[in-house]
C-alpha positions as MATLAB code, in Angstrom:
seq = 'XXXXXXXXXXXXXXXXXXXXXXXXXXXXXXXXXXXXXXXXXXXXXXXXXXXXXXXXXXXXXXXXXXXXXXXXXXXXXXXXXXXXXXXXXXXXXXXXXXXXXXXXXXXXXXXXXXXXXXXXXXXXXXXXXXXXXXXXXXXXXXXXXXXXXXXXXXXXXXXXXXXXXXXXXXXXXXXXXXXXXXXXXXXXXXXXXXXXXXXXXXXXXXXXXXXXXXXXXXXXXXXXXXXXXXXXXXXXXXXXXXXXXXX';
ca = [
      18.563   28.173    1.455;
      17.181   24.753    2.251;
      13.611   24.768    3.409;
      12.566   22.682    6.461;
       9.852   20.107    6.080;
       6.324   21.405    6.502;
       4.779   18.912    8.891;
       1.107   18.199    9.464;
      -0.550   16.093   12.111;
      -4.317   15.186   11.996;
      -5.693   12.869   14.699;
      -9.187   11.958   15.719;
     -10.871    9.632   18.219;
     -12.604    7.238   15.673;
     -13.101    7.595   11.827;
     -16.474    6.979   10.262;
     -16.558    3.509    8.750;
     -13.927    2.117   11.087;
     -10.229    2.219   11.494;
      -9.348   -0.593    9.293;
     -11.205    0.814    6.218;
      -9.823    4.346    6.969;
      -6.247    3.086    7.144;
      -6.560    0.947    3.978;
      -8.095    3.715    1.876;
      -5.603    6.416    3.029;
      -2.694    4.185    2.348;
      -3.960    3.584   -1.078;
      -4.242    7.421   -1.680;
      -0.579    7.777   -0.552;
       0.651    4.925   -2.621;
      -1.066    6.444   -5.707;
       1.095    9.564   -5.176;
       0.367   13.027   -3.872;
       2.109   16.049   -5.300;
       4.568   17.580   -2.791;
       4.363   14.788   -0.160;
       7.821   13.837    1.151;
       6.612   11.172    3.669;
       3.649    9.977    5.576;
       2.667    7.637    8.280;
      -0.833    6.273    8.817;
      -1.242    5.405   12.462;
      -3.366    4.002   15.241;
      -3.600    6.597   17.976;
      -4.049    6.567   21.630;
      -4.040    9.321   24.394;
      -1.349    7.573   26.248;
       0.529   10.455   27.817;
      -2.210   12.420   29.522;
      -4.444    9.569   30.320;
      -2.617    7.157   32.734;
      -2.755    4.195   31.978;
      -3.588    4.250   28.307;
      -6.508    2.220   26.870;
      -5.156   -1.216   26.083;
      -6.486   -1.058   22.457;
      -5.972    2.213   20.563;
      -9.311    3.471   19.187;
      -8.184    6.532   17.220;
      -6.390    7.224   13.973;
      -3.722    9.694   12.883;
      -1.983   10.956    9.806;
       1.532   12.484   10.075;
       2.795   13.882    6.913;
       5.862   15.778    5.743;
       5.529   18.175    2.736;
       7.887   20.143    0.460;
       5.848   23.286    1.288;
       2.869   24.770    3.064;
       1.206   25.148   -0.375;
       1.532   21.546   -1.243;
      -0.070   20.449    2.023;
      -2.961   22.894    1.467;
      -3.555   21.647   -1.993;
      -3.645   18.002   -0.804;
      -6.016   18.584    2.072;
      -8.423   20.620   -0.248;
      -8.105   17.643   -2.781;
      -7.257   13.989   -2.388;
      -6.914   14.027    1.483;
     -10.073   15.948    2.197;
     -12.298   12.864    2.876;
      -9.582   11.231    4.906;
      -9.578   13.986    7.496;
     -13.320   14.836    7.382;
     -14.167   13.323   10.799;
     -15.595   14.842   13.979;
     -13.388   15.795   16.886;
     -10.263   16.253   14.754;
      -6.996   17.711   16.097;
      -4.945   19.324   13.400;
      -1.397   20.891   13.574;
       0.816   22.592   11.167;
       4.491   23.093   11.820;
       8.074   23.221   10.610;
      10.869   20.824   11.548;
      13.473   22.724   13.412;
      15.813   19.976   14.551;
      16.451   16.360   13.652;
      18.364   13.977   15.887;
      18.905   10.337   14.884;
      20.197    7.869   17.452;
      23.811    7.123   16.244;
      23.209    3.348   16.775;
      19.872    3.370   14.939;
      19.388    0.750   12.343;
      18.002    3.337    9.910;
      18.114    7.105    9.532;
      14.498    7.551    8.472;
      10.863    7.134    9.597;
       9.210    4.676    7.226;
      11.304    5.971    4.366;
      11.023    9.685    5.298;
      14.335   11.288    6.123;
      13.318   14.399    8.141;
      15.128   17.640    7.246;
      15.267   20.896    9.258;
      16.866   22.834    6.466;
      17.673   26.453    7.496;
      14.827   26.676   10.077;
      16.066   29.023   12.926;
      16.370   27.299   16.244;
      13.570   27.494   18.862;
      13.969   30.122   21.602;
      13.251   29.324   25.170;
       9.900   31.231   25.045;
       8.573   29.677   21.821;
       6.023   26.817   21.845;
       7.212   23.478   20.860;
       6.176   20.115   19.606;
       8.299   17.207   20.336;
       8.085   14.042   18.289;
       9.884   10.915   19.417;
       9.765    7.848   17.106;
      11.273    4.528   18.154;
      11.176    0.779   17.540;
      11.890   -1.352   20.537;
      14.272   -4.297   20.551;
      12.602   -7.624   21.404;
      12.380   -8.165   25.173;
      12.149   -4.531   26.096;
       8.408   -4.098   25.823;
       7.412   -4.608   29.445;
      10.197   -2.360   30.713;
       9.348    0.333   28.236;
       5.556    0.284   29.208;
       6.422    0.642   32.895;
       8.888    3.459   32.286;
       6.435    5.222   29.955;
       3.790    5.168   32.733;
       6.077    7.110   34.985;
       6.914    9.660   32.288;
       3.205    9.953   31.440;
       2.358   10.785   35.004;
       4.919   13.562   35.128;
       3.713   14.982   31.885;
       0.192   14.912   32.943;
       1.031   17.177   35.861;
       3.689   19.400   34.315;
       2.740   23.064   33.882;
       4.106   23.165   30.354;
       2.269   20.179   29.063;
      -0.357   21.217   26.458;
      -1.489   17.768   25.348;
      -0.043   14.705   23.697;
      -0.761   11.473   21.834;
       0.880    8.159   21.232;
       0.684    6.701   17.778;
       1.936    3.562   16.039;
       1.546    1.978   12.607;
       3.159   -1.281   13.771;
       2.027   -2.418   17.170;
       3.260   -3.225   19.702;
       7.060   -2.580   19.282;
       6.854    0.694   17.254;
       5.867    3.774   19.228;
       5.799    7.448   18.474;
       4.873   10.142   20.990;
       3.746   13.661   19.940;
       3.783   16.136   22.824;
       2.829   19.765   22.826;
       4.634   22.224   25.157;
       3.800   25.756   26.165;
       7.447   26.790   25.651;
      10.668   25.117   24.678;
      12.108   25.960   28.051;
       9.358   24.027   29.865;
       9.797   21.086   27.529;
      13.491   20.957   28.453;
      12.460   21.090   32.122;
      10.244   18.026   31.663;
      12.784   16.082   29.684;
      15.963   16.611   31.718;
      15.013   17.358   35.311;
      14.865   14.437   37.681;
      11.582   12.529   37.213;
       9.939    9.844   35.196;
      10.918   11.022   31.798;
      14.684   11.624   32.607;
      14.914    8.175   34.228;
      13.301    6.435   31.263;
      15.555    8.280   28.863;
      18.632    7.453   30.750;
      17.620    3.754   30.891;
      16.932    3.670   27.158;
      20.295    5.204   26.327;
      22.254    2.984   28.815;
      20.564   -0.234   27.852;
      20.122    0.569   24.100;
      16.553   -0.518   24.336;
      15.660    0.757   20.803;
      16.947   -0.277   17.346;
      15.512    2.754   15.687;
      15.424    6.145   17.264;
      14.428    9.491   15.656;
      13.766   12.779   17.533;
      12.172   15.908   15.982;
      11.719   19.461   17.384;
       8.846   21.175   15.615;
       7.840   24.802   15.591;
       4.006   24.935   15.681;
       2.580   27.332   13.121;
      -1.160   26.700   13.369;
      -3.389   24.493   15.408;
      -7.046   23.426   15.637;
      -8.695   21.423   18.345;
      -7.484   19.770   21.627;
      -5.141   16.866   22.301;
      -5.687   15.154   25.671;
      -6.696   18.263   27.579;
      -9.906   20.347   27.420;
      -8.076   23.504   26.349;
      -6.697   24.821   23.145;
      -3.003   24.052   23.395;
      -1.689   27.113   21.576;
      -4.379   29.987   21.701;
      -1.879   32.473   20.179;
      -1.666   30.479   16.958;
      -4.098   30.617   13.973;
      -6.205   27.578   13.145;
      -4.736   24.916   10.998;
      -5.728   25.395    7.294;
      -8.093   22.582    6.627;
     -11.298   22.626    4.479;
     -14.521   23.182    6.276;
     -16.391   19.890    6.678;
];
């Protein structure tokens, strides 16, 4: 059986020592090699889905990483990555990739060199919690339209009963963007995505006008979670805390 990628997300408002130093040192760690790491992206972050409109300059930082196994991730966070995530107000999520969809007209089939894999992970049921990750790179000339459409989608998410928090991240501003949104159930996530409203309209426009030159969509089954992301509540109270070393 093929194992799905074990995915980790760690985000915080502002690292000690500043964003530039944090990004530089973390990228050096990744470039030096970490056992079991399949792919990673070091990002600016902005709470741009629950807060409308988003701050014009993202103040936070985030690390999204894919691992060969849970054990590999735990060893890395206890070892070389420990200082990188040792910052106050951190949100941490562990999950497994359940579904991968690549835009058929995407220029590439990866996310900064990482080719996501769902392996033999069972599909989500309607009642399970879900994390949706949408990664894209806009074509030149589409930025203003994207920002306008994203505001409408963000407004709908902020008031949707299934929304449990979200964050926008990017490692290459302003045309690259990735949204990570948390949902109470897979069924409610589908309601947000496809029923008439801001997100459905934005999605239809993007597909019809081919606004993106890269598009990757992931469904993730959350397995553990610590902290909050955009709302003042624990997103998945039924889940155990993410396994990170104590600060």
